[in-house]
XYZ file of C-alpha atoms in Angstrom:
330
model
C -43.726 -17.480 154.167
C -43.329 -21.762 156.220
C -39.418 -20.866 157.775
C -38.849 -21.512 160.909
C -38.968 -19.218 163.268
C -35.362 -18.469 164.868
C -33.987 -19.085 167.809
C -33.224 -16.890 171.138
C -29.460 -16.503 171.105
C -27.684 -19.200 174.021
C -26.890 -16.458 176.813
C -23.075 -16.866 177.824
C -22.052 -18.625 180.598
C -22.128 -16.716 184.200
C -18.800 -15.574 185.163
C -19.737 -16.744 188.338
C -20.347 -20.385 190.167
C -23.485 -20.986 192.004
C -22.425 -21.282 195.148
C -18.595 -19.914 197.138
C -15.705 -22.387 195.964
C -14.466 -21.736 199.445
C -17.217 -20.708 201.940
C -16.092 -18.342 204.998
C -17.658 -20.663 207.508
C -16.449 -18.492 210.566
C -17.773 -14.780 211.083
C -16.244 -11.918 210.999
C -17.720 -11.952 214.896
C -16.405 -15.254 215.541
C -12.465 -14.541 213.794
C -12.201 -11.148 215.507
C -12.718 -12.837 218.862
C -10.083 -15.232 218.189
C -7.088 -12.813 217.445
C -8.089 -10.709 220.272
C -7.899 -13.911 222.590
C -5.042 -15.697 221.072
C -2.012 -16.349 223.271
C 1.302 -18.129 221.602
C 0.680 -21.129 223.041
C 4.775 -20.779 223.555
C 5.044 -18.943 226.816
C 8.644 -17.726 226.339
C 7.105 -15.914 223.033
C 5.235 -12.441 223.231
C 4.420 -12.583 219.393
C 3.559 -15.286 216.274
C 5.663 -13.037 213.300
C 4.532 -13.328 209.990
C 6.847 -11.732 207.453
C 5.001 -10.770 204.109
C 7.417 -10.842 200.529
C 6.525 -11.317 197.318
C 7.126 -8.588 194.132
C 6.998 -4.823 194.041
C 3.494 -3.223 193.632
C 2.281 -6.264 195.267
C 0.369 -4.475 198.107
C 2.104 -6.204 201.372
C 2.048 -2.453 203.219
C -2.161 -2.048 201.858
C -2.014 -5.311 203.524
C -1.452 -4.628 206.551
C -3.251 -1.455 206.907
C -6.799 -3.622 206.397
C -5.389 -6.292 208.758
C -5.473 -3.167 210.771
C -8.293 -1.747 209.772
C -10.224 -5.262 209.896
C -8.866 -5.505 213.812
C -9.811 -1.567 214.822
C -13.011 -1.628 213.094
C -11.210 1.387 211.636
C -9.479 2.220 208.411
C -6.223 3.139 208.902
C -2.921 3.887 207.403
C 0.565 2.287 209.845
C 2.391 1.563 206.492
C 2.842 3.787 204.086
C 1.676 3.097 200.706
C 2.447 4.113 197.222
C 0.549 3.463 193.984
C 3.262 5.406 191.549
C 6.839 4.156 191.808
C 7.972 1.570 189.811
C 10.021 0.479 192.009
C 10.008 -0.517 195.995
C 8.321 1.586 198.031
C 9.483 -0.217 201.289
C 13.663 -0.090 202.149
C 14.096 -1.195 205.174
C 13.122 -4.377 207.608
C 9.951 -2.650 209.713
C 7.826 -4.699 212.409
C 4.142 -3.956 212.981
C 2.251 -4.258 215.881
C -1.638 -4.018 216.405
C -3.046 -2.679 219.253
C -6.211 -4.572 220.603
C -7.317 -1.142 223.808
C -5.359 0.985 225.601
C -3.122 -1.008 227.734
C -2.002 -4.065 225.099
C -1.895 -4.980 221.743
C -2.595 -8.377 219.759
C -0.206 -11.033 220.385
C 0.954 -11.271 216.380
C 3.684 -8.726 214.356
C 4.084 -8.770 211.002
C 7.733 -8.451 208.892
C 7.352 -5.935 205.783
C 10.410 -6.688 203.352
C 11.372 -5.015 199.910
C 9.713 -5.901 197.149
C 10.934 -8.311 194.566
C 12.087 -7.516 191.063
C 13.758 -9.843 188.321
C 16.989 -7.665 188.112
C 20.026 -8.822 190.615
C 20.694 -5.561 191.391
C 16.816 -3.967 192.055
C 14.940 -5.289 194.948
C 15.178 -7.660 198.182
C 18.280 -9.458 197.782
C 16.821 -13.286 198.324
C 19.677 -14.205 201.245
C 18.528 -11.302 202.525
C 14.812 -12.853 203.004
C 16.520 -15.847 204.313
C 18.562 -14.276 206.934
C 14.905 -12.434 207.695
C 13.561 -15.904 208.852
C 16.109 -16.984 210.847
C 16.121 -13.510 212.776
C 19.122 -12.371 211.252
C 17.905 -8.912 210.318
C 17.231 -5.964 213.396
C 13.698 -4.128 212.715
C 15.184 -0.603 210.899
C 17.861 -1.805 208.602
C 18.024 -0.973 205.655
C 17.985 -2.927 202.359
C 21.174 -2.605 199.824
C 20.566 -3.714 196.534
C 24.421 -4.684 195.780
C 24.903 -7.346 198.218
C 22.866 -9.271 201.271
C 23.450 -8.456 204.597
C 26.595 -9.578 206.302
C 27.321 -10.554 210.043
C 29.952 -8.098 209.732
C 26.948 -5.019 209.324
C 24.784 -3.187 211.073
C 21.657 -4.445 211.335
C 22.607 -8.285 211.702
C 21.461 -10.170 214.587
C 23.632 -12.586 215.539
C 21.860 -13.909 218.236
C 18.295 -14.188 217.738
C 15.829 -15.828 220.017
C 12.370 -17.062 219.397
C 10.776 -14.303 219.585
C 12.830 -12.762 216.036
C 12.571 -16.100 213.880
C 9.324 -15.821 211.518
C 6.567 -17.939 212.366
C 4.621 -17.593 209.634
C 5.750 -16.842 205.572
C 3.718 -15.291 203.203
C 4.157 -14.085 199.775
C 1.461 -11.467 198.412
C 0.786 -11.095 194.270
C -2.044 -9.090 192.306
C -4.187 -11.708 191.059
C -3.904 -10.117 187.816
C -0.541 -10.889 187.672
C 0.148 -14.602 188.544
C 0.156 -15.236 185.048
C 2.283 -12.779 183.979
C 5.187 -13.017 186.847
C 8.902 -12.890 185.706
C 10.804 -16.458 185.506
C 13.158 -15.019 187.462
C 10.738 -13.803 189.758
C 8.650 -16.784 190.266
C 12.528 -18.289 190.184
C 13.115 -16.070 193.339
C 10.223 -16.594 195.028
C 10.199 -20.448 194.848
C 13.756 -20.224 196.413
C 12.375 -18.368 199.297
C 9.405 -21.099 199.846
C 12.023 -24.121 199.789
C 14.110 -22.064 202.252
C 11.277 -22.230 204.498
C 10.548 -25.744 203.997
C 14.059 -26.316 205.287
C 13.327 -24.494 208.262
C 9.630 -25.605 208.586
C 7.900 -22.285 208.534
C 4.009 -22.547 206.889
C 3.562 -20.933 204.075
C 0.475 -19.243 202.781
C 0.066 -16.876 199.954
C -2.790 -13.736 199.452
C -3.834 -12.622 195.774
C -4.924 -9.228 196.044
C -7.011 -6.434 194.184
C -9.432 -9.294 192.971
C -11.786 -6.258 192.691
C -9.339 -4.373 189.753
C -9.048 -7.741 188.342
C -12.213 -8.914 187.957
C -15.468 -6.610 187.439
C -18.149 -9.085 189.420
C -16.397 -8.751 192.827
C -15.469 -4.918 191.725
C -19.821 -4.483 191.877
C -20.416 -7.238 194.558
C -17.672 -8.246 197.262
C -19.112 -11.293 197.878
C -18.778 -12.835 194.826
C -14.777 -12.998 195.396
C -15.216 -17.002 196.157
C -17.543 -17.217 193.087
C -15.304 -15.615 190.388
C -14.100 -18.446 187.866
C -11.432 -15.808 186.973
C -10.214 -15.531 190.295
C -10.965 -19.560 191.048
C -8.736 -20.012 188.030
C -5.818 -17.401 188.864
C -5.610 -19.130 192.096
C -5.111 -22.748 190.399
C -2.780 -20.989 188.463
C -0.992 -19.934 191.454
C -0.860 -22.931 192.988
C 0.897 -24.347 189.698
C 3.886 -22.048 189.288
C 4.450 -21.888 193.163
C 3.406 -25.164 194.609
C 1.946 -23.899 197.779
C -2.017 -25.675 198.357
C -5.046 -24.338 196.877
C -6.379 -24.611 200.568
C -3.456 -22.068 201.856
C -3.978 -19.076 198.673
C -6.513 -16.029 199.513
C -8.323 -14.233 197.874
C -8.406 -10.520 199.549
C -9.716 -6.523 198.881
C -7.825 -4.485 200.860
C -8.677 -1.589 202.070
C -7.952 1.461 199.369
C -10.316 4.435 198.651
C -12.869 3.264 201.885
C -13.899 5.232 204.726
C -15.643 3.174 206.353
C -14.863 -0.850 207.283
C -17.238 -3.426 206.049
C -17.302 -6.866 207.034
C -17.466 -8.050 202.900
C -14.021 -6.362 202.824
C -12.589 -7.485 206.115
C -14.091 -11.075 206.489
C -11.991 -12.759 203.861
C -9.298 -10.823 205.111
C -9.566 -12.160 209.258
C -10.305 -15.276 207.698
C -6.617 -15.359 205.980
C -5.280 -13.778 208.993
C -6.535 -16.764 211.769
C -5.383 -19.334 208.917
C -1.462 -17.650 209.436
C -2.234 -17.312 213.031
C -3.610 -21.025 213.363
C -0.597 -23.405 211.262
C 1.935 -20.461 212.736
C 1.232 -21.480 215.798
C 1.446 -25.313 215.322
C 5.057 -24.879 214.294
C 5.686 -23.201 217.141
C 7.707 -25.291 219.485
C 5.275 -26.041 222.955
C 9.252 -25.678 224.803
C 11.983 -22.744 225.087
C 15.498 -23.847 223.768
C 16.542 -23.924 227.127
C 13.734 -25.550 228.448
C 14.708 -28.814 225.717
C 18.075 -28.472 226.549
C 16.794 -29.147 230.453
C 14.397 -32.111 228.955
C 16.507 -33.892 226.913
C 19.893 -34.029 229.154
C 16.948 -35.442 231.749
C 15.676 -37.302 228.950
C 19.401 -38.882 228.161
C 19.839 -39.216 231.724
C 16.992 -41.967 232.389
C 18.331 -43.527 229.394
C 21.529 -44.593 230.894
C 20.492 -45.541 233.971
C 19.530 -48.789 233.873
C 22.598 -49.688 231.904
C 24.524 -47.710 235.347
C 23.333 -49.509 238.006
C 23.706 -52.889 235.866
C 27.858 -51.819 235.454
C 27.895 -51.059 239.733
C 26.420 -53.874 240.442
C 28.832 -56.597 238.618
C 31.590 -54.247 239.208
C 32.855 -54.816 242.692
C 36.052 -52.261 243.039
C 32.609 -49.447 242.247
C 32.107 -47.797 245.010
C 27.767 -48.308 244.577
C 27.067 -45.725 247.522
C 26.706 -43.250 245.005
C 23.073 -45.164 243.824
C 21.961 -44.399 247.674
C 21.442 -42.125 250.337
C 22.430 -41.992 253.661
C 19.613 -44.555 255.075
C 21.024 -46.920 251.653
C 17.405 -46.040 249.818
C 17.445 -46.022 246.350
C 17.513 -42.433 244.819
């Protein structure tokens, strides 16, 4: 009697933003057309090389399969995966290319490497990743956990071409483990990052298994870039590894699906396009041989006025070398 009516409880805040914090502005079709038409600016190389690295079980092989699935429009499994092993399933340095049609391949290749582990006696050696960046690891080399590849070992490429070198480095990490990564693993990933930075290699990151980490994404893939939880994980990863937020991408790999969809392929192709764009900007437009010729010619042009001046002022120097038979200057 006479008491105030109780107010309904305040609803909890929504786990999703009203608008995506990163809109995917290009369509799947636009990204596919871009990939089909892409050719490296430097005509001396055939493929842009993308190296995937990260902790064990991050989904590197699954991402390679998902890229191929998105490109072909059919779910594929070129790269072998394993969901049960607690150690790295990938033991060899392997190159993957993607068929465009019956006559040609896409102008990109992926290299996958053994997973990074906290124990120095398990997982890939950091020095091996650094060697791969410089094109020193041959395709098919089986990694050793007790020491890195050396110059005298089979599998060491003593004369890497520009084609052999890595043009983009991509760190792959499950989004739910970002805050749980062992400090030793983070230290190794950062060491690789610094080595790539010294070489000028562009770097991106893929945070995988978003549907397993976020119920809102599991129920609706369109919530991927609306999820407050996933946005927080991207920011945490940026703080731990130093990779800019603009270069960190959320991805759900194809796993149990039997058909492709724009909801899954769209973010994959958006990330792939950024890898290609950044990598192509990194590749020098001239081959090493062209650079030598250009450098020599520039040096000649730089010193030619001084040489001509010296010949004019020095009587005992035969200046006929500076003219042809008709006494015309070169």
